[in-house]
Each structure stands twice: as structure tokens, then as C-alpha cells.
Short mmCIF file of C-alpha atoms and ligand atoms in Angstrom, two decimals:
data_model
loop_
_atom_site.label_atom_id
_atom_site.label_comp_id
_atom_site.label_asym_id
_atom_site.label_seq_id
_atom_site.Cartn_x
_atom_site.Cartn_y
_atom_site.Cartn_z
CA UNK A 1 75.62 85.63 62.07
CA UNK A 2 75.53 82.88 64.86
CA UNK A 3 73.67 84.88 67.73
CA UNK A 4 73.93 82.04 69.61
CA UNK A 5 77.79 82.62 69.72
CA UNK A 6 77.40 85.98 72.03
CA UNK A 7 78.75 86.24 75.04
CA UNK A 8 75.73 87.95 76.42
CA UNK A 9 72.88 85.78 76.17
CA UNK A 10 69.71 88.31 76.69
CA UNK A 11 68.96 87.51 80.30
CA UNK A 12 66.34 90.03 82.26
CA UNK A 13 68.46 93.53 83.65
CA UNK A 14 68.13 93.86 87.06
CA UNK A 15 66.57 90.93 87.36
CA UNK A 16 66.36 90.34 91.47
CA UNK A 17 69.84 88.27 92.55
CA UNK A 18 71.07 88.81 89.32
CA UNK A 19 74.83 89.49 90.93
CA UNK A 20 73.84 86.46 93.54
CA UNK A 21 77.47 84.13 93.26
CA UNK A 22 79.67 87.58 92.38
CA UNK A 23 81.88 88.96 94.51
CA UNK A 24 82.47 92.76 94.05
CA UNK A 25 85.48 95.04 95.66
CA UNK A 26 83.98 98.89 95.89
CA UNK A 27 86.90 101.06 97.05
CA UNK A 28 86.14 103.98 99.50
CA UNK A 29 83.04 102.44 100.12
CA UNK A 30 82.39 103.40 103.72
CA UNK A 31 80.94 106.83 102.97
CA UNK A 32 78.81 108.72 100.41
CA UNK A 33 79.02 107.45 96.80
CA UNK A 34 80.61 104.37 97.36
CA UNK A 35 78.71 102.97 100.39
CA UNK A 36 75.59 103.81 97.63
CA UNK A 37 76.89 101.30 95.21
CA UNK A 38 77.89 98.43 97.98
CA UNK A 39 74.47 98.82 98.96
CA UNK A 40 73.17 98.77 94.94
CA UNK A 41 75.44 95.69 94.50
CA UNK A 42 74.72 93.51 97.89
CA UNK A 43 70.71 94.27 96.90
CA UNK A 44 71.54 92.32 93.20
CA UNK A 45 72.61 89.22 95.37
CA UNK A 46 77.11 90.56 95.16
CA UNK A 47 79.25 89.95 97.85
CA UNK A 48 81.06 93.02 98.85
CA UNK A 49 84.46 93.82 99.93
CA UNK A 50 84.07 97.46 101.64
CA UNK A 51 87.09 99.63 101.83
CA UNK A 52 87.43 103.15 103.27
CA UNK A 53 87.87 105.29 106.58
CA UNK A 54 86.19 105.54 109.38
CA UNK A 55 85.02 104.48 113.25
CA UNK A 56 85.64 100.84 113.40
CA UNK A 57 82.48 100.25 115.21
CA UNK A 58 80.29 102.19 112.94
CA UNK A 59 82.06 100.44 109.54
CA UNK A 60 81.50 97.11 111.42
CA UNK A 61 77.97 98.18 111.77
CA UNK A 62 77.64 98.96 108.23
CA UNK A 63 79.50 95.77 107.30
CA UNK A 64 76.65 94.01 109.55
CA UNK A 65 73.83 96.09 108.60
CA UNK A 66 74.60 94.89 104.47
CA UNK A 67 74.93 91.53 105.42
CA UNK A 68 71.50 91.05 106.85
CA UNK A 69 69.52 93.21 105.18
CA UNK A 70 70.53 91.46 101.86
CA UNK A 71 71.67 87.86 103.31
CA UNK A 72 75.29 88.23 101.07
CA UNK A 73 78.85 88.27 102.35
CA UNK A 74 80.51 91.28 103.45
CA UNK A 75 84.12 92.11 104.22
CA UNK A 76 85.97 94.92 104.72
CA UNK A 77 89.65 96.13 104.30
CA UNK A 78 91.15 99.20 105.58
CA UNK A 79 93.81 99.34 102.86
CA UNK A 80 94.84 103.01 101.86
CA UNK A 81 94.44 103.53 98.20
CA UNK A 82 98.02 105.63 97.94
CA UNK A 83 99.66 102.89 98.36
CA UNK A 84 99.91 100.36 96.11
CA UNK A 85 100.98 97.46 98.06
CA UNK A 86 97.81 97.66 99.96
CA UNK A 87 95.52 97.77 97.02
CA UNK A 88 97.48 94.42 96.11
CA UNK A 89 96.37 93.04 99.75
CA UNK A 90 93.09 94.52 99.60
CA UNK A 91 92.37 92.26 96.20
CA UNK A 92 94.35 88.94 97.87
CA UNK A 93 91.89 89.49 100.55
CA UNK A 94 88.90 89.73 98.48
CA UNK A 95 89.92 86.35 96.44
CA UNK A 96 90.34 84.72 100.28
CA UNK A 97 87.34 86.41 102.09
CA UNK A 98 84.81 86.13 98.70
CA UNK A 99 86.50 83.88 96.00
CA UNK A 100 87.96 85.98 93.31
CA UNK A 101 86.78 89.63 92.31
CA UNK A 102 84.19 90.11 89.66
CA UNK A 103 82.99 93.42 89.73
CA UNK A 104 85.60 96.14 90.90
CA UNK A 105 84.01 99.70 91.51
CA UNK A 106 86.79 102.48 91.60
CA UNK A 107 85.48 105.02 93.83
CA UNK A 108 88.02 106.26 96.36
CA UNK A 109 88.37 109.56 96.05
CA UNK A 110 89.79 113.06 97.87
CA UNK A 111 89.46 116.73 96.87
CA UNK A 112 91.55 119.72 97.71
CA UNK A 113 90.50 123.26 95.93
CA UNK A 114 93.40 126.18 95.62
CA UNK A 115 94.29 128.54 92.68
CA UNK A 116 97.13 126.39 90.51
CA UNK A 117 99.75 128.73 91.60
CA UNK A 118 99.38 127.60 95.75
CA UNK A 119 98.70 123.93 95.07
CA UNK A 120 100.54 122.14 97.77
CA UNK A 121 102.23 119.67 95.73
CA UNK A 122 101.52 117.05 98.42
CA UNK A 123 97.97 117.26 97.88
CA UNK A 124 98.52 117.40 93.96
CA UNK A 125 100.16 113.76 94.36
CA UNK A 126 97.97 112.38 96.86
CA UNK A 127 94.98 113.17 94.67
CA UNK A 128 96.43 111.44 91.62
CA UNK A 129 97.45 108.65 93.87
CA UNK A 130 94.31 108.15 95.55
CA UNK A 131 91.88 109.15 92.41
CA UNK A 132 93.72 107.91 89.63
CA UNK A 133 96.75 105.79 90.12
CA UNK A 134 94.66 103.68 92.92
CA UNK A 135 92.13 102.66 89.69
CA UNK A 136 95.25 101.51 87.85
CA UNK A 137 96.93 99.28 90.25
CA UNK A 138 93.37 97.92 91.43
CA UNK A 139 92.23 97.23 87.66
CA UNK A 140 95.90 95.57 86.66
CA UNK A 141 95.60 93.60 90.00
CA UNK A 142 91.72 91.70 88.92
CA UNK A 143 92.24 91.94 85.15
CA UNK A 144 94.19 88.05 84.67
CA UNK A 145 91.23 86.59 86.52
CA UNK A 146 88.24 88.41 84.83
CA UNK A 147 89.89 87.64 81.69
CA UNK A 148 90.62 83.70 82.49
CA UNK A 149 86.95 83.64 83.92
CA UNK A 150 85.37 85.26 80.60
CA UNK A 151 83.55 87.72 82.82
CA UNK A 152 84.31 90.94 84.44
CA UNK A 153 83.01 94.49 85.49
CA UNK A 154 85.23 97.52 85.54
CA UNK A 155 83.69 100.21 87.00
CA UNK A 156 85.20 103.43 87.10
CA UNK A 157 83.94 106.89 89.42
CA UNK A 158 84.80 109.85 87.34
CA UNK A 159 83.16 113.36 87.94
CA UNK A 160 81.57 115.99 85.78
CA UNK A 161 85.21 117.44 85.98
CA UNK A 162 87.02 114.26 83.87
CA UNK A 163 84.40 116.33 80.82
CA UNK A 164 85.13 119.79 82.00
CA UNK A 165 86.79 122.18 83.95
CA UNK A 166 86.41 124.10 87.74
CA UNK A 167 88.72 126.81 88.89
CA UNK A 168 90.75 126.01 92.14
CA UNK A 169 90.33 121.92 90.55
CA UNK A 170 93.94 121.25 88.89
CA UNK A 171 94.53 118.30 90.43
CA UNK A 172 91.38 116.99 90.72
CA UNK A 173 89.90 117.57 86.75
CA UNK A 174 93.36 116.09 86.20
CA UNK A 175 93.18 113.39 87.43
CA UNK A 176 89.33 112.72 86.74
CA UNK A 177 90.20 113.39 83.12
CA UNK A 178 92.72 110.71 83.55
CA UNK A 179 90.57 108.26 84.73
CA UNK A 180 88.32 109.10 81.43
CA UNK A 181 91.72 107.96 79.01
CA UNK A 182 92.30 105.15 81.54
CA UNK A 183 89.05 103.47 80.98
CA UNK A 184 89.01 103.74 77.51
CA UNK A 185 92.45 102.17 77.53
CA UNK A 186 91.18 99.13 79.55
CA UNK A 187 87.59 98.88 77.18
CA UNK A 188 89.33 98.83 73.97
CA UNK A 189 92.01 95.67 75.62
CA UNK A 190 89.22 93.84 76.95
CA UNK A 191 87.05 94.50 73.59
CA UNK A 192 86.70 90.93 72.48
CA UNK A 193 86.41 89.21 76.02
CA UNK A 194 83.08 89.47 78.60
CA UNK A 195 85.55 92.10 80.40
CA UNK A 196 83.85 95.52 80.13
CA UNK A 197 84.73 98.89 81.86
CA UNK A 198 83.44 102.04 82.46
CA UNK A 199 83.03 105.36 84.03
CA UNK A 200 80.27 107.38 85.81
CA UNK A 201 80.62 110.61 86.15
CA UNK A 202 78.50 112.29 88.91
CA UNK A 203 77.76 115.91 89.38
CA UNK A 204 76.82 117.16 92.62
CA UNK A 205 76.25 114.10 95.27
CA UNK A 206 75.40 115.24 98.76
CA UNK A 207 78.25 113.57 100.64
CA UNK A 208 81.11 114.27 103.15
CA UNK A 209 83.10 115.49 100.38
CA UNK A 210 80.82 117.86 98.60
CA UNK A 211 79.65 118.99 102.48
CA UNK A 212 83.11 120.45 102.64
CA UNK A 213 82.98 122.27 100.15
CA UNK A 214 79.64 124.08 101.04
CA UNK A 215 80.76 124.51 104.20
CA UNK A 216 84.22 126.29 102.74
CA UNK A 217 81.23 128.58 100.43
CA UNK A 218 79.34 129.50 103.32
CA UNK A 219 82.07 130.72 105.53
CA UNK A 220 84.13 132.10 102.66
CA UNK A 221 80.82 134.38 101.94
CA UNK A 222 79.14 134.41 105.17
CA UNK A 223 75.94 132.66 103.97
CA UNK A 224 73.68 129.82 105.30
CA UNK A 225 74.32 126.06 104.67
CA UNK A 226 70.66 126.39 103.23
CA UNK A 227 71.79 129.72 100.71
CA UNK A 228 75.12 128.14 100.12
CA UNK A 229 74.06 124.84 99.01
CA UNK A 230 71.73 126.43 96.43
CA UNK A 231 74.66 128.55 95.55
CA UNK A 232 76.90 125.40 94.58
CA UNK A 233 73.96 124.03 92.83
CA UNK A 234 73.07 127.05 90.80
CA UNK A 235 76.40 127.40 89.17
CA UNK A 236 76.75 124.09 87.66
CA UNK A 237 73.92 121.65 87.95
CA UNK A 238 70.93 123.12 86.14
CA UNK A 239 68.50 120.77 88.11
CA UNK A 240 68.93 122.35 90.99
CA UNK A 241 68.75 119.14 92.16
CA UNK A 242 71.57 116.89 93.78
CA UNK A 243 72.25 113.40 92.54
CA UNK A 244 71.85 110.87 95.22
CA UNK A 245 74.51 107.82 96.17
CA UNK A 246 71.22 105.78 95.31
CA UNK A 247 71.44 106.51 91.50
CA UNK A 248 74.90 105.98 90.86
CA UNK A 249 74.90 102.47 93.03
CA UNK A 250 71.58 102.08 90.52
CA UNK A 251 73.38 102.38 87.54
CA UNK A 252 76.82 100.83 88.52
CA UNK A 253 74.47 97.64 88.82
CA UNK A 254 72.84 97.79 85.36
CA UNK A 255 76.43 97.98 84.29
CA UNK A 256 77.01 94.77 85.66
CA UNK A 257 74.09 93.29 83.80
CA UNK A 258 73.98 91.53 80.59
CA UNK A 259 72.23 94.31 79.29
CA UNK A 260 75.18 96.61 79.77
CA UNK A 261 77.78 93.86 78.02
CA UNK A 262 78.25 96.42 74.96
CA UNK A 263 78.33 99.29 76.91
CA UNK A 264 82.33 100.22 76.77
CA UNK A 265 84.66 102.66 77.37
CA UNK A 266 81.80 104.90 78.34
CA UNK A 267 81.51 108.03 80.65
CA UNK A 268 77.84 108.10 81.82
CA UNK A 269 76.74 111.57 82.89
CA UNK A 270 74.79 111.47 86.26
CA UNK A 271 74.93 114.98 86.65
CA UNK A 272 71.49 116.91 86.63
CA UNK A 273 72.82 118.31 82.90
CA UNK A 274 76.00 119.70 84.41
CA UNK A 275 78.24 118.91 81.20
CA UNK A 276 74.66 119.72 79.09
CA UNK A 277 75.51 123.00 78.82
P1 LIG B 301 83.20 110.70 100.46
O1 LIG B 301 84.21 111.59 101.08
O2 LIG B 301 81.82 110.62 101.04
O3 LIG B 301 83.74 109.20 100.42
C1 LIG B 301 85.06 108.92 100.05
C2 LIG B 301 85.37 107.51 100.45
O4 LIG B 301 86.73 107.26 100.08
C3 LIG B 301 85.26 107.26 101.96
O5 LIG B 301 84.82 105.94 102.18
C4 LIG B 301 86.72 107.42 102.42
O6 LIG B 301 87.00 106.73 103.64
C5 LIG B 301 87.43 106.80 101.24
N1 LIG B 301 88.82 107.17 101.13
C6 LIG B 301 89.37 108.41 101.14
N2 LIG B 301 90.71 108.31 101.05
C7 LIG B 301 91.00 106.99 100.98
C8 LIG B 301 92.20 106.24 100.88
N3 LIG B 301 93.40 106.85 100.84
N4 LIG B 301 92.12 104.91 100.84
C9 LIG B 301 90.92 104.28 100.92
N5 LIG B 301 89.75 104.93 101.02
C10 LIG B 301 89.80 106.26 101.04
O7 LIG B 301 83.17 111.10 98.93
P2 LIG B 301 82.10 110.87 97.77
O8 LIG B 301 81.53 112.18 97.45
O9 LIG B 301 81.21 109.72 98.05
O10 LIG B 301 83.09 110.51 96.58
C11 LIG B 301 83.23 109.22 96.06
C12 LIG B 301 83.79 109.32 94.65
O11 LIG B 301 82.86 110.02 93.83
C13 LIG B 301 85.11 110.09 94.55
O12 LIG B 301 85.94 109.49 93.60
C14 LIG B 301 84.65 111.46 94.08
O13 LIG B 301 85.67 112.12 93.38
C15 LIG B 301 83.51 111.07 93.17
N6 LIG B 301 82.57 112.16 92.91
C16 LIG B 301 81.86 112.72 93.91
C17 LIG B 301 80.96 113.74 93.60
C18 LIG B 301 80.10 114.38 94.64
O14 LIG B 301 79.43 115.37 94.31
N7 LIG B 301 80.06 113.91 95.87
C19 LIG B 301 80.83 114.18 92.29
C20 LIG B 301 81.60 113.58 91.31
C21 LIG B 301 82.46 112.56 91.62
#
């Protein structure tokens, strides 16, 4: 065989400015997770398109903030992932502001928890929307490029619940599961070209999102943040230990390494041995 033929020659992993002349589009990135992997990318030398919520001021500080500490380009869109004609803009704005999109990190996400039988079915559909049908348009929308170019990264945020299941979760493990069969879908058409994608799949993350929900735990039973915190922690993640926004953005960037080029169609457990058991 003709290893000179691969399309990953074996450069270093994380070798410093490694993503330096990328441009990367991490969706929901203004909080939590997502603002962990901007910050992963921008440190490997990407320039980042931030997306999400939140205070204008603070997001433009953030924006700022990325932009110095790592000396890349930053921009930011506001587009809202339910609707697909904004995830269009949000890429054409990407390919103006930063030259194309190489690395796309789908991370946007909301939660809502009730028994099946009282799930408003607005929530149901905005969670699909925003945590699964967002991916698809977003990944259809940079796929012709990364393909022309001979290089891409996919990268897809699952959960511990696209593996398994959570009471009071339908739409949520639904969806999560769905973005599991859509990134296998999008690995195996890419197979032969420098296109990979993937998924992480968290467990517990201390965020906005998860903060909710021990806030719901500690009212519901009348405990402390402290007691109700270990509570969520001790029924799922036997670490005891939350996963930070630090380790996912760690390992979204290895996936954009050379090392990672065979890694596909994979869902990478960042979960303190959540799915383990
Ligand atoms: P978070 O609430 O801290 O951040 C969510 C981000 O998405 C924010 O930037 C928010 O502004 C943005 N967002 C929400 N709705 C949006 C919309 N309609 N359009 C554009 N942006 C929107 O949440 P997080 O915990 O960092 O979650 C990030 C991802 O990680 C989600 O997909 C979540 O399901 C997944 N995840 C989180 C955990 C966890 O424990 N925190 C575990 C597993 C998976």
C-alpha cells in the first residue's frame, strides 16, 4: 500500500496553531459547553463564528475577550437555530466574516423535563428543532464546501441520553438519539473524503442548563443547591464528579486533528462512566 497516498499525513495532535488558517462555526456558543469549545478551538489558532443568546454587551465582551487572548478572528451571529433560514445566514455569514467554514460544532441545545403524558407539544418540537433538526440544516449547509476543499470537521454535541434513557426526557433522549443516527449517516457519506463527523456525548456539565435542573431538584425536595447537586450526580455519573466545558472543547479539538482523521461516526463518552454502567 502507497502510505504516501493518505489523506492524513501524520502531523503532531494538538500541535500549538494547529487550526491557525480554519475557520470554525460553534452553534450556541455563548454559554456553557459551547463557549468551552470556541475557546478550545480559537486556542488551536481557528477563527470562530459564536452563535447563541445573551446580553449584547457581555457576548461582545466575550467575542473581544477570544480575540485577544488568542490573536484569531471572532464573529458572532444571533441566528436562532429553529429556524432554518437563519442557520442558512448564520453559515453565509461565516464564509463572508471568516472565508468558508471548516470545522462546524453542533452544540445548540434546550431541555424541558415532564412525564410523556404532559409534554407540551411546543416544547417537544422546539427541542427537535433546536437539538436535532438545527445539526441537519447546519451540516447540509457546509457539506459542498468541505467536500470541494478535501477537508472538513463535523462535530456533533450529543448527551449521555442519545445512549440511554431519563424519565421526564422524551423529547430530549429523542432527539439526542437522533443526532447519534444522524452522524453516522453523514460519516459513512463522507467515508472516502477528508470530511469526518462525530459526536460527543457529555454527562453532567455544570452549565446554565444543568443549573436548572438542580435548581428544579432542590425546590421540588426542599434540599440545598450543595445536597441537590450531589443528588443529580449520585444517580447517574459514578464519578461524582462533573465534566467541565474545558474537556469537551479539549476533545472537539483533537477531533479536528490529523490524528482524529479515522475517527468516524463515533459517539465519544465524556461522561464520568454514566453509560458504564
Ligand atoms: P447552555 O444552556 O449553557 O448553553 C446553550 C447555548 O445554546 C447558549 O449559548 C444558548 O444561547 C444557545 N441557544 C439556546 N437556544 C438557541 C437557539 N434557538 N438558537 C441559537 N442558540 C441557542 O447549555 P449547555 O449545557 O452548555 O449545553 C450545550 C449542549 O450540550 C446542548 O446541546 C446540550 O444538550 C448538551 N449537553 C449538555 C450537558 C450538560 O450536562 N450541561 C450534558 C450533555 C449534553
Amino acid at each position: 500500500m502507497d502510505v504516501s497516498a493518505s489523506k492524513s499525513p501524520g502531523a503532531q495532535p494538538l500541535a500549538p496553531g494547529m487550526l491557525k488558517g480554519r475557520a470554525a462555526v460553534v452553534t450556541g456558543s455563548t454559554s456553557g459547553i459551547g463557549l468551552g469549545i470556541a475557546g478550545a478551538l480559537a486556542a488551536s489558532g481557528a477563527d470562530v463564528l459564536l452563535n447563541g443568546f445573551g446580553d449584547p454587551a457581555e457576548i461582545d465582551r466575550l467575542r473581544a475577550s477570544l480575540a485577544d487572548t488568542h490573536g484569531v478572528r471572532v464573529t458572532y451571529s444571533a441566528a436562532d437555530m429553529s429556524k432554518p433560514d437563519e442557520i442558512d445566514g448564520m453559515i453565509a455569514q461565516a464564509t463572508r466574516d471568516l472565508g468558508g467554514v471548516d470545522i462546524l460544532v453542533n452544540n445548540a441545545g434546550i431541555q424541558h423535563t415532564a412525564l410523556v403524558r404532559e409534554f407540551p407539544i411546543e416544547r417537544w418540537n422546539a427541542i427537535l428543532a433546536i437539538n436535532l433538526t438545527a445539526a441537519f440544516c447546519a451540516i447540509r449547509a457546509v457539506l459542498p464546501r468541505m467536500e470541494s476543499q478535501g477537508w472538513g470537521r463535523i462535530i456533533n454535541i450529543a448527551s449521555a441520553h442519545g445512549l440511554v434513557a431519563s424519565v421526564h426526557k422524551a423529547a430530549y433522549v429523542a432527539a439526542k438519539h437522533g443526532v447519534l443516527g444522524l452522524t453516522k449517516v453523514v460519516a459513512l457519506e463522507t467515508a472516502t473524503t477528508g470530511v469526518t463527523c462525530n459526536a460527543i456525548c457529555p454527562g453532567w456539565v455544570l452549565t446554565p442548563l444543568v443549573q436548572k435542573q438542580i435548581d428544579d431538584i432542590a425546590a421540588r425536595e426542599g434540599l440545598s443547591g450543595d445536597n441537590a447537586r450531589a443528588k443529580l450526580l449520585g444517580e447517574k455519573q459514578p464519578s461524582l464528579e462533573f465534566a467541565t466545558p474545558e474537556q469537551i472543547g479539549a476533545l472537539a479539538a483533537f477531533l479536528c486533528s490529523d490524528a482524529a482523521a479515522q475517527i468516524r461516526g463515533a459517539a465519544l463518552s465524556v461522561d464520568g462512566g454514566w453509560t458504564a454502567q
